[in-house]
Coordinates of C-alpha atoms and ligand atoms in Angstrom, one line a residue:
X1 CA 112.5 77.5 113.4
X2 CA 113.9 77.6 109.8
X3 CA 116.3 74.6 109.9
X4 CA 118.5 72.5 111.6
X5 CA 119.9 74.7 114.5
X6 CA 123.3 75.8 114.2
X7 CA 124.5 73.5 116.7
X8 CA 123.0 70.1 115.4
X9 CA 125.2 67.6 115.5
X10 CA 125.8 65.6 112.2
X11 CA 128.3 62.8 111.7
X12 CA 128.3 59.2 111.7
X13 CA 128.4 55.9 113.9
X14 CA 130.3 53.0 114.3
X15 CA 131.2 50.1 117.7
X16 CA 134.4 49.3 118.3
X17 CA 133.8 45.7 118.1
X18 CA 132.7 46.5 114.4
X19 CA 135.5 48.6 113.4
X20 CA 138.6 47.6 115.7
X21 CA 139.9 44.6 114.7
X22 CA 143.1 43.7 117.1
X23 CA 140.8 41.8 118.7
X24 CA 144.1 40.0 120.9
X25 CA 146.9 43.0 121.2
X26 CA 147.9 45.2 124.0
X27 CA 146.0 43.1 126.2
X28 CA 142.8 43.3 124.9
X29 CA 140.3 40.1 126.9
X30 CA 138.0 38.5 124.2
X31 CA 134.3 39.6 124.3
X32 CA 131.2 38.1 123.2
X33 CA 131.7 40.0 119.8
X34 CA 135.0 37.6 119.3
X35 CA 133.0 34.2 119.1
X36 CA 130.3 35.0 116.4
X37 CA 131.1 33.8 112.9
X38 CA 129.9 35.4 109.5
X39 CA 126.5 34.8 108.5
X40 CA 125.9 31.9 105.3
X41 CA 129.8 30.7 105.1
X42 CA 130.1 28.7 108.6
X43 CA 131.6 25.1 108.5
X44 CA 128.4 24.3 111.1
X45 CA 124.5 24.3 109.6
X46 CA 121.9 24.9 112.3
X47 CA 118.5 23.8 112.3
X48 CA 116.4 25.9 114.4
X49 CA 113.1 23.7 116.1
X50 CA 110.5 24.4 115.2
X51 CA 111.1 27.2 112.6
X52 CA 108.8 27.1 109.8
X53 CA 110.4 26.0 106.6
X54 CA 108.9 29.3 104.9
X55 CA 111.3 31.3 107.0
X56 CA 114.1 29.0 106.6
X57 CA 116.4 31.1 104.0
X58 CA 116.2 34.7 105.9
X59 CA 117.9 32.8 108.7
X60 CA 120.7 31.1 106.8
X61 CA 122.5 34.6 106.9
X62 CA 122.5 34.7 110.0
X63 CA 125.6 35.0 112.3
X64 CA 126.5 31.7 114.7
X65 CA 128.1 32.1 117.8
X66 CA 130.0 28.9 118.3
X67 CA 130.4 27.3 121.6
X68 CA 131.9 24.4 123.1
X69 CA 130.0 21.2 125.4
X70 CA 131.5 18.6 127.7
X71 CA 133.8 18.5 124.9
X72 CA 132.3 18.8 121.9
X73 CA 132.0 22.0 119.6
X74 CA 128.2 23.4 118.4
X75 CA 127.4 26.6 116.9
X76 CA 123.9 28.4 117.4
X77 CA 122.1 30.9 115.4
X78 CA 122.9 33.9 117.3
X79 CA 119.8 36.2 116.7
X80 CA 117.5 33.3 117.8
X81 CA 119.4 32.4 120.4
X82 CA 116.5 33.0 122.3
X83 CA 114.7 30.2 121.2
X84 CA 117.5 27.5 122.6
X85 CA 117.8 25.4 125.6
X86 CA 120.9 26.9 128.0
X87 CA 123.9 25.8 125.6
X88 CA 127.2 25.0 126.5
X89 CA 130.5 27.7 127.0
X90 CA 131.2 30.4 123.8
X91 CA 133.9 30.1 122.3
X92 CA 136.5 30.2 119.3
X93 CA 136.6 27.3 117.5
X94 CA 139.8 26.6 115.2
X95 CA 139.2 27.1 111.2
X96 CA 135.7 28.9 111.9
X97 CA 136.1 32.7 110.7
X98 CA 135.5 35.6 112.6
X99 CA 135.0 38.6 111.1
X100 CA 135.3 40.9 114.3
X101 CA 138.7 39.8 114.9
X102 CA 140.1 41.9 112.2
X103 CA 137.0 44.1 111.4
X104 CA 138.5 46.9 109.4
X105 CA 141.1 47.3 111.6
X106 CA 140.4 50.9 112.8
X107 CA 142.7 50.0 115.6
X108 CA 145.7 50.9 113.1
X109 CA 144.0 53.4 111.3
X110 CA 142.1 55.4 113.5
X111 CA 144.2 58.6 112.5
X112 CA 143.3 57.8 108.5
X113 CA 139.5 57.3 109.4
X114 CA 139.1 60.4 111.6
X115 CA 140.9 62.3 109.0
X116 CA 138.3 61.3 106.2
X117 CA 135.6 61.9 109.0
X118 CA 137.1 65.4 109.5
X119 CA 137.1 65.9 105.5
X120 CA 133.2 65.0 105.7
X121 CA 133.1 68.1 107.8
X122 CA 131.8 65.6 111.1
X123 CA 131.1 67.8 114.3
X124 CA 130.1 64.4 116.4
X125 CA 131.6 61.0 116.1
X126 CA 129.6 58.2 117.6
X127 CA 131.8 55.4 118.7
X128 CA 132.0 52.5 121.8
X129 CA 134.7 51.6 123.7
X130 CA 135.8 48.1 124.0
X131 CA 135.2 47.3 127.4
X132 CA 137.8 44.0 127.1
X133 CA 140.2 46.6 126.2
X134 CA 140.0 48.3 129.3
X135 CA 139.2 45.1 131.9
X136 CA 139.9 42.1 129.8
X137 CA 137.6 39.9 131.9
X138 CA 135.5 42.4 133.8
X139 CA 137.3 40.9 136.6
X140 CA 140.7 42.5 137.0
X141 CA 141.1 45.5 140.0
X142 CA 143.7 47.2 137.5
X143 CA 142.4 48.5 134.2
X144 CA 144.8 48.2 131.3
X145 CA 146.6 51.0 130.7
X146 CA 147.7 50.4 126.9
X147 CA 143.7 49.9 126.0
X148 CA 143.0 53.3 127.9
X149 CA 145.7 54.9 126.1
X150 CA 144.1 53.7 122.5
X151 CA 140.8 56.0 123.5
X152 CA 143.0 58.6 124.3
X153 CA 144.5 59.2 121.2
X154 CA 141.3 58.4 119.5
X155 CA 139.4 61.6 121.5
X156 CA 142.8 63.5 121.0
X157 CA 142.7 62.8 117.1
X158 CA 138.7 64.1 117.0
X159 CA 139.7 66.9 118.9
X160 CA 142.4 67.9 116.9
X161 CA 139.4 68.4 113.7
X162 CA 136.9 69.9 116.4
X163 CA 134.6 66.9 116.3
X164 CA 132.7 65.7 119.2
X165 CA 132.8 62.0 120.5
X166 CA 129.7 60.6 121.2
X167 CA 130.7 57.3 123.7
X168 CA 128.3 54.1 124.4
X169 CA 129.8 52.8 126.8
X170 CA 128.1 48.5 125.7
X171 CA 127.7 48.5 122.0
X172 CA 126.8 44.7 121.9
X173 CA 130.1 43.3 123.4
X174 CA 131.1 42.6 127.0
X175 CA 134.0 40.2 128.1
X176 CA 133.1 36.9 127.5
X177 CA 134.7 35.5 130.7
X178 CA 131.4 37.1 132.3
X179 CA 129.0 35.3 129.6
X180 CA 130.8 31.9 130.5
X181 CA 131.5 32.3 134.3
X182 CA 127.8 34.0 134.8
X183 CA 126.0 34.2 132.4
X184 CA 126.1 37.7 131.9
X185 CA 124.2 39.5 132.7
X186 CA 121.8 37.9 134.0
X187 CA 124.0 37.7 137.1
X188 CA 123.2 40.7 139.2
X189 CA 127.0 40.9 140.0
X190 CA 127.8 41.7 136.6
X191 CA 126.5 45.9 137.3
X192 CA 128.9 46.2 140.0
X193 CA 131.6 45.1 137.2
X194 CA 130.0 47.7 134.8
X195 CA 130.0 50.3 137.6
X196 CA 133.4 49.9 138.1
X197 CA 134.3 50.0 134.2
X198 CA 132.4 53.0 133.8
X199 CA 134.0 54.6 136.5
X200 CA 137.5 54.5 135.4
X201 CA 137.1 55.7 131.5
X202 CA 134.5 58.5 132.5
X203 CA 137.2 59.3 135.4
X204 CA 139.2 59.5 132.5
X205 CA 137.9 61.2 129.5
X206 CA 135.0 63.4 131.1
X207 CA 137.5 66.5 129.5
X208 CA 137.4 64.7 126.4
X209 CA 134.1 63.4 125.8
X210 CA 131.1 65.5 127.2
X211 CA 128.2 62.9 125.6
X212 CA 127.9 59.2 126.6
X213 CA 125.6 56.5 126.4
X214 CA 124.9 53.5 128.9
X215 CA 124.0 50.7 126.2
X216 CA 123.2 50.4 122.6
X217 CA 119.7 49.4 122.0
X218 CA 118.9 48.3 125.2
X219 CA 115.9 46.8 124.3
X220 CA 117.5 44.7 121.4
X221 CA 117.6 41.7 124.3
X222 CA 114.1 40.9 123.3
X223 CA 116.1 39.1 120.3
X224 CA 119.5 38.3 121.4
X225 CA 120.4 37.8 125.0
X226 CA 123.7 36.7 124.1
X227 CA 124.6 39.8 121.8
X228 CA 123.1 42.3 124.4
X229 CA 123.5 40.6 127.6
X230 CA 126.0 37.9 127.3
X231 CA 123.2 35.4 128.6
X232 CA 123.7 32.4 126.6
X233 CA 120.6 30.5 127.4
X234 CA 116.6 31.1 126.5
X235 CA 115.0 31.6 129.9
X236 CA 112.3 34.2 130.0
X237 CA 113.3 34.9 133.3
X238 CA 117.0 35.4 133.1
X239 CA 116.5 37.6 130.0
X240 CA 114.1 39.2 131.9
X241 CA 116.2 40.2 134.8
X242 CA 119.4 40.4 132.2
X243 CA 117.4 43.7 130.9
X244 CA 116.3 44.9 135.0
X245 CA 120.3 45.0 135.9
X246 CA 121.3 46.4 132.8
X247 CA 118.6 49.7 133.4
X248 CA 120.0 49.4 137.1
X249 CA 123.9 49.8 135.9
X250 CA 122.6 52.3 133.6
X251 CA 121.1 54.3 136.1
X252 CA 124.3 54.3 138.4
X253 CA 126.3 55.2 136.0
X254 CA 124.4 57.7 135.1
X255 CA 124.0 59.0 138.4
X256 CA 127.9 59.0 138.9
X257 CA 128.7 60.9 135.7
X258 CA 126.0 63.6 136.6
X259 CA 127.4 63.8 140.3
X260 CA 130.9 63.6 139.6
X261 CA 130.9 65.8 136.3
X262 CA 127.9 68.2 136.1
X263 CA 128.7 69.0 132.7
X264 CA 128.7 65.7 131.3
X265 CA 125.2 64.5 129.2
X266 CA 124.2 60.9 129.6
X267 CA 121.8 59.2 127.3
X268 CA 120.1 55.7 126.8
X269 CA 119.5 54.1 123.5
X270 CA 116.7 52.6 122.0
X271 CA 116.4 51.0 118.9
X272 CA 112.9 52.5 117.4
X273 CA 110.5 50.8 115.3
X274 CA 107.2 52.1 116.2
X275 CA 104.6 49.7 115.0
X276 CA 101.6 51.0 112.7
X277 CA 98.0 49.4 113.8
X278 CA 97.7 47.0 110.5
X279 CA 94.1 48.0 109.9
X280 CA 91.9 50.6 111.8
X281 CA 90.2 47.7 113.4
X282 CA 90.5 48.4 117.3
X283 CA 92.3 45.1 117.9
X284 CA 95.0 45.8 115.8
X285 CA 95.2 49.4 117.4
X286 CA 95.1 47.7 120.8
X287 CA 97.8 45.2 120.0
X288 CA 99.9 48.3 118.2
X289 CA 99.7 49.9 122.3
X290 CA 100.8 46.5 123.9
X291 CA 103.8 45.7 121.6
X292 CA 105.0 49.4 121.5
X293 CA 105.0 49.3 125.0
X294 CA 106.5 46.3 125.5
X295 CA 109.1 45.9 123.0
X296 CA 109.9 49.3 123.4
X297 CA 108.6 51.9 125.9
X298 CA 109.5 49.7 129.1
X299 CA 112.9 50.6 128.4
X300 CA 112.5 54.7 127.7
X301 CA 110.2 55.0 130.2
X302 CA 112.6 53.1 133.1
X303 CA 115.2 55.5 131.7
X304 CA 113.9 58.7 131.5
X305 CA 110.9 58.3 133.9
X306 CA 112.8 56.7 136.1
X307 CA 110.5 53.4 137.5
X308 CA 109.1 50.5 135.8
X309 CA 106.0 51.3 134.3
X310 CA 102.5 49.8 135.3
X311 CA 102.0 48.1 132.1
X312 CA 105.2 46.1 132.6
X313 CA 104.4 45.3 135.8
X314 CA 101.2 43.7 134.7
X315 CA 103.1 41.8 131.8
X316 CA 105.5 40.3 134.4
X317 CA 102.9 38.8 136.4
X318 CA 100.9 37.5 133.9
X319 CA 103.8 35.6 132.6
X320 CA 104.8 34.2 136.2
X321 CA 108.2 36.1 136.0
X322 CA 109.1 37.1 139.6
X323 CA 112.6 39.1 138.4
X324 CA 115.1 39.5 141.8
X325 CA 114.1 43.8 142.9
X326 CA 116.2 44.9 145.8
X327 CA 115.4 47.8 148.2
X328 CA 117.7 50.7 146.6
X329 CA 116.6 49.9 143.2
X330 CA 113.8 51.9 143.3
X331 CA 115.7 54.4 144.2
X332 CA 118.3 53.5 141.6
X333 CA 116.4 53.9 138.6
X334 CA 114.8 57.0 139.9
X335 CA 117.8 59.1 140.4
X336 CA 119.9 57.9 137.5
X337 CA 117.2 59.2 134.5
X338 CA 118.9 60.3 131.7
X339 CA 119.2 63.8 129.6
X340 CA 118.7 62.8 126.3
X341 CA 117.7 60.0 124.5
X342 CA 119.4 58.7 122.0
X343 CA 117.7 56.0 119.3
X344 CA 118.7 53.8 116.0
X345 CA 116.0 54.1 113.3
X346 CA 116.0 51.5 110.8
X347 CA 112.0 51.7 110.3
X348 CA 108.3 50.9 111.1
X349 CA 106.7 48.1 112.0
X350 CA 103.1 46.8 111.7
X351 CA 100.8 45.7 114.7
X352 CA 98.1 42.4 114.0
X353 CA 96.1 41.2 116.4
X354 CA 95.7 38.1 114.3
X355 CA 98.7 37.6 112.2
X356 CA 97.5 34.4 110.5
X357 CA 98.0 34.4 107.1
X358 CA 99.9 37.4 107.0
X359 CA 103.6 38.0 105.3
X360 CA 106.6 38.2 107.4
X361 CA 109.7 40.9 106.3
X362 CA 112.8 39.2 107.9
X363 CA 115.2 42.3 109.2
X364 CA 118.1 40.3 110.2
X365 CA 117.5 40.9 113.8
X366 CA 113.9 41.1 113.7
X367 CA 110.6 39.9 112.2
X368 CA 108.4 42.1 111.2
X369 CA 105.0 41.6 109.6
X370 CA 105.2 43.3 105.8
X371 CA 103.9 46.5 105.1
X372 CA 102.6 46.4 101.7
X373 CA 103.0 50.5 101.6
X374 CA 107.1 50.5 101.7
X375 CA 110.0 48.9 99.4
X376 CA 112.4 47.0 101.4
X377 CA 116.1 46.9 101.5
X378 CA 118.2 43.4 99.7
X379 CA 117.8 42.2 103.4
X380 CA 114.1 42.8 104.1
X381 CA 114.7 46.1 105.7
X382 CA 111.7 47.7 105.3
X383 CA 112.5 51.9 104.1
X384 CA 110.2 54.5 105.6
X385 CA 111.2 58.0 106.2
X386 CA 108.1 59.2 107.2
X387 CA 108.0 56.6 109.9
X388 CA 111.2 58.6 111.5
X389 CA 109.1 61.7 111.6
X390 CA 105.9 59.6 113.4
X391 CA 109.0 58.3 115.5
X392 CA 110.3 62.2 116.2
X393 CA 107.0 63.2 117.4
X394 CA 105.7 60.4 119.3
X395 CA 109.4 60.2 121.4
X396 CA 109.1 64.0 121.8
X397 CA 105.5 64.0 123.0
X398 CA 106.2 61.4 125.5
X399 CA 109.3 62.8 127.0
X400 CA 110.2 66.0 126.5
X401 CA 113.3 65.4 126.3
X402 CA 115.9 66.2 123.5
X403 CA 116.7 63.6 120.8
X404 CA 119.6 61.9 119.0
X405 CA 119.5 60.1 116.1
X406 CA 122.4 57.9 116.6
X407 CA 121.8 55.2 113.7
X408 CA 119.9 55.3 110.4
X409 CA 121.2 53.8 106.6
X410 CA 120.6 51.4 104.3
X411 CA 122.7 48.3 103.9
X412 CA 123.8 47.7 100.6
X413 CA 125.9 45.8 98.0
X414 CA 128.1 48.3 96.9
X415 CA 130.9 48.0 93.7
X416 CA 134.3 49.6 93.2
X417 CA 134.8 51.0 90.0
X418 CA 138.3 50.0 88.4
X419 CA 139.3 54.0 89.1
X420 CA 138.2 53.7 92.6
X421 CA 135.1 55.3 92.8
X422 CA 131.7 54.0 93.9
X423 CA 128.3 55.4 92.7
X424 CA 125.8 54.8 95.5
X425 CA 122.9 56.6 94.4
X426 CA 120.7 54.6 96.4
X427 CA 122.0 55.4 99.4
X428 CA 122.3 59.2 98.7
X429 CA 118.3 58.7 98.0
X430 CA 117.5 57.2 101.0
X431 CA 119.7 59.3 103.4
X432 CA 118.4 62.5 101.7
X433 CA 114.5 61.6 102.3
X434 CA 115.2 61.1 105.6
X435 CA 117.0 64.2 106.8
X436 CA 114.1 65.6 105.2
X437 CA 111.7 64.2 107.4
X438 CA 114.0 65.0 110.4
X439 CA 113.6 68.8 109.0
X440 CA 110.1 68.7 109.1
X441 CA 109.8 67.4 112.4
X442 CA 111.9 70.0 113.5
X443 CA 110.6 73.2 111.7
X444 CA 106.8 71.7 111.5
X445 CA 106.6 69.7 114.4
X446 CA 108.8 71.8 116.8
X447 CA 110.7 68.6 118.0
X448 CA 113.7 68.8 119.7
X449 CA 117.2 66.9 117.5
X450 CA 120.3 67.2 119.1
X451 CA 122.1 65.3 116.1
X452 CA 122.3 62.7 113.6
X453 CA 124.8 60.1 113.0
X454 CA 124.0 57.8 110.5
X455 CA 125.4 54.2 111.2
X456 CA 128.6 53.0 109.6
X457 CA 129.5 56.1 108.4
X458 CA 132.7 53.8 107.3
X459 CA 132.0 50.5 106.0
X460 CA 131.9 47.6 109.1
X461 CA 131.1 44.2 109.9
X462 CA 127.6 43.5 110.2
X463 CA 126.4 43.3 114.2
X464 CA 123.3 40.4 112.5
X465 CA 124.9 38.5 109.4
X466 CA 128.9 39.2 110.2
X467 CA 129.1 40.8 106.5
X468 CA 131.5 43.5 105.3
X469 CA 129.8 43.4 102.2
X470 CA 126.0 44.6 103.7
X471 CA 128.0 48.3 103.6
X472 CA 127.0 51.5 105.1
X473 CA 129.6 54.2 104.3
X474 CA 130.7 57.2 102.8
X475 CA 134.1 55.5 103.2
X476 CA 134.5 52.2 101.0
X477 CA 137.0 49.6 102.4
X478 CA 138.6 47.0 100.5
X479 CA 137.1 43.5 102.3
X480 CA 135.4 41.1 101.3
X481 CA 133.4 38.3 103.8
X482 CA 136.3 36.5 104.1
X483 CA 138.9 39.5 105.1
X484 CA 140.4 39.5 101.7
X485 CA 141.5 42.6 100.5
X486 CA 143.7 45.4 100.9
X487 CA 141.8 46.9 103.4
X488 CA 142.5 50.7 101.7
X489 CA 139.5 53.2 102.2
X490 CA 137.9 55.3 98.8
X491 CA 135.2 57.6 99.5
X492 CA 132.0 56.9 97.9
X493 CA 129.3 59.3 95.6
X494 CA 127.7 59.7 98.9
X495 CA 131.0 61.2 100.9
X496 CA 130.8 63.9 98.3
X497 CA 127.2 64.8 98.5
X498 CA 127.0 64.3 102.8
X499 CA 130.2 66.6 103.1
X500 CA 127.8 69.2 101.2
X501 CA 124.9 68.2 103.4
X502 CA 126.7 69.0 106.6
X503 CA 128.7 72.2 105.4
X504 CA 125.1 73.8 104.3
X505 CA 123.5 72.5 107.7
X506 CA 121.1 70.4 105.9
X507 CA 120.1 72.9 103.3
X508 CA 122.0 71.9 100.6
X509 CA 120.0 67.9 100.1
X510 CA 121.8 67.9 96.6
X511 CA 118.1 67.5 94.8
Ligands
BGP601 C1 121.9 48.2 115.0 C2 123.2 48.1 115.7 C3 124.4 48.3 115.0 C4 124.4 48.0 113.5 C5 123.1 48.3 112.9 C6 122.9 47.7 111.5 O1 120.9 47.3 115.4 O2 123.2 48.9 116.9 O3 125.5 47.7 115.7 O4 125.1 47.0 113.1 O5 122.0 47.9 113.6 O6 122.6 46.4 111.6 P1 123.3 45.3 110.7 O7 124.7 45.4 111.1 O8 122.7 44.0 111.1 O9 123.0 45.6 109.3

């Protein structure tokens, strides 16, 4: 193989409940995206037990979700969540801000965005669709006709420029009725809900939109229930059996699309950080194998293997979890594997079996122990584009199964220029040494790649801190934190030089 093949899909990601906005017209329910504030510029300050003071100002950034109990309002850190005490009912709280509720309002723009996409040359366009749009609570019989009309003219604008949608169906929002009445879901009522919600917009778009996905980084509920799952609360168990119906509706699903609409591909989505042993010392190698599979592979291999893997089994035992298995499940899961898998890559992680001592890198939704070998982002991310070609091989080896990057960047402060331009080197430079690595792995390593999208292809709201201003895009837009701004979109040094990318199929790296 010489390159990328001629069909590779390049373009660029976003979620609706990053992009939107209108998070109240045409009918649209409010979803667990609507109740989490901006990271660092809440009214509320949260202390979180226990936390080590050391750690204490990676967290400050962080996104709250703000909730209300027998009366009185709280806010909690949302990406610890996990380490709370079942916490009273989300929701929105007068003078807090809200940075979803406007987002960049895509839901007026759509037809200017897609048109910049199309002048980037896109062939794919990953984006979600707001399930609140479609059943407002999860709840209704009737979906809502003027939110599946919006996604209509969304696919028909991408179609008119040739580019392909690439659809996740849960990109970290549900409706929030089923987080309050439920608890999300850990509630195994809540797949029959999701069934049904799938149903009715692959009924309706499988002429439109030939690849889906069940849920963005599925196994991103090892650090926020509420964000994945709706599951407002810190049990082991219920996030444990949050994740078990969440592979089960992703199954069905999965298994409806493929026997209603042969044609259609389905994928899941992981979000990959494959973890380096910290030292050649066998325990570290050993605990590299248990958190790789635990944190990660549980949720591929249920997915594209179809059962729950030995190793998982073992873990749930040891830990006294007894998670709620009904007779067709096995069943479920075995017929509903997927065709492709799709994964974010952000970077690597690093494997101690005795982390005293040792220095954390704080990634906004994770923690990860520091690798001394990489530079890091402004928000700890730690950049390693080799470690997406060690991610390449070791998905391909264990499936088989084609691959699609569906998130990589770097976050960034970026400035406008008085004339309207933006010079973002940096990101050029760190987009450019990863599709090189995806090349190798390709042409070297013979690994399948369907695509790549890289996230935020037009500047968003930050899923972990709430920010506008941690940017991702090609496309500038004009907010700040607070939503002030004129909201008008200037393409970046980097629009130029990814159009170029994507019109010389990867040859052209602009070195
Ligand atoms: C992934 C999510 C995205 C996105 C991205 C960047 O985990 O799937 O929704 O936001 O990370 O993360 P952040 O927004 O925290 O910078």
């Amino acid at each position: 193989m010489k390159g990328f093949p001629d069909d590779f899909l390049w373009g660029g990601a976003t979620a609706a409940n990053q992009i939107e906005g209108a998070y109240n017209e045409d009918g649209k329910g409010l979803s667990t995206a609507d109740v989490q504030t901006c990271g660092g510029i809440s009214g509320f300050k949260v202390e979180i037990p226990g936390l080590d003071p050391k750690y204490k100002s990676a967290y400050d950034k962080l996104r709250l979700v703000t909730y209300k109990d027998n009366g009185h309002f709280g806010a909690s850190i949302l990406v610890k969540m996990n380490t709370y005490p079942k916490l009273g009912s989300p929701t929105i709280i007068d003078n807090e801000y809200y940075p979803n509720h406007h987002a960049i309002d895509f839901y007026h723009n759509y037809k200017e965005d897609i048109r910049l996409f199309a002048e980037l040359g896109f062939k794919s366009y990953r984006m979600s669709i707001a399930w609140t749009r479609i059943f407002p609570t999860g709840m209704e019989e009737v979906p809502n006709e003027k939110g599946l009309e919006f996604y209509d003219n969304v696919f028909d604008e991408c179609s008119r420029y040739g580019i392909e949608p690439v659809v996740t169906l849960s990109h970290y929002d549900m409706p929030l009725e089923l987080s309050k009445k439920w608890n999300g879901w850990a509630d195994r009522r809540t797949i029959e809900l999701f069934h049904k919600y799938a149903k009715t917009v692959i009924d309706r778009y499988h002429e439109k939109v030939k690849y889906w996905l069940t849920f963005n980084e599925i196994n991103a509920i090892i650090h926020s229930g509420f964000m994945t799952a709706g599951v407002f609360a810190n049990d082991e168990q219920l996030l444990e059996q949050a994740s078990y119906h969440q592979m089960l509706g992703s199954a069905l699903v999965t298994k409806y699309a493929h026997d209603s609409y042969p044609t259609l591909q389905i994928g899941c989505m992981i979000s990959y950080s494959p973890p380096y042993p910290y030292s050649s010392k066998p325990e570290d190698n050993l605990e590299a194998i248990r958190t790789f599979n635990l944190r990660t592979n549980y949720f591929g291999d249920t997915m594209v293997r179809g059962y729950i893997p030995e190793y998982k089994k073992a873990d749930f035992e040891r830990r006294g979890i007894d998670l709620d298995f009904q007779e067709n499940d096995v069943r479920t899961l075995e017929e509903g594997v997927v065709d492709y898998i799709a994964i974010s890559y952000y970077q690597t992680s690093v494997a101690i079996a005795n982390p005293e001592n040792e220095k954390f890198t704080q990634a906004n939704l994770t923690q990860h122990y520091f690798n001394p070998h990489l530079k890091k982002s402004e928000w700890g991310w730690q950049i390693d584009p080799i470690g997406l070609r060690y991610a390449l091989n070791l998905l391909y080896d264990r499936y088989h199964k084609p691959i699609f990057i569906v998130e990589n960047g770097l976050g960034a402060f970026d400035t406008l220029n008085d004339n309207g331009t933006v010079n973002d080197p940096y990101r050029i430079d760190y987009l450019r040494e990863h599709i090189k690595e995806i090349k190798k792995a390709i042409t070297v390593d013979g690994v399948k790649v369907m695509g790549y999208t890289p996230w935020g292809c037009i500047d968003l709201i930050s899923c972990s801190t709430g920010q506008i201003s941690k940017r991702y895009g090609f496309i500038y837009v004009d907010y700040d934190d607070l939503g002030n701004g004129s909201g008008k979109r200037y393409k970046k040094e980097s629009f130029y030089w990814y159009k170029k990318v994507i019109s010389s199929n990867g040859e052209n790296l602009g070195e």
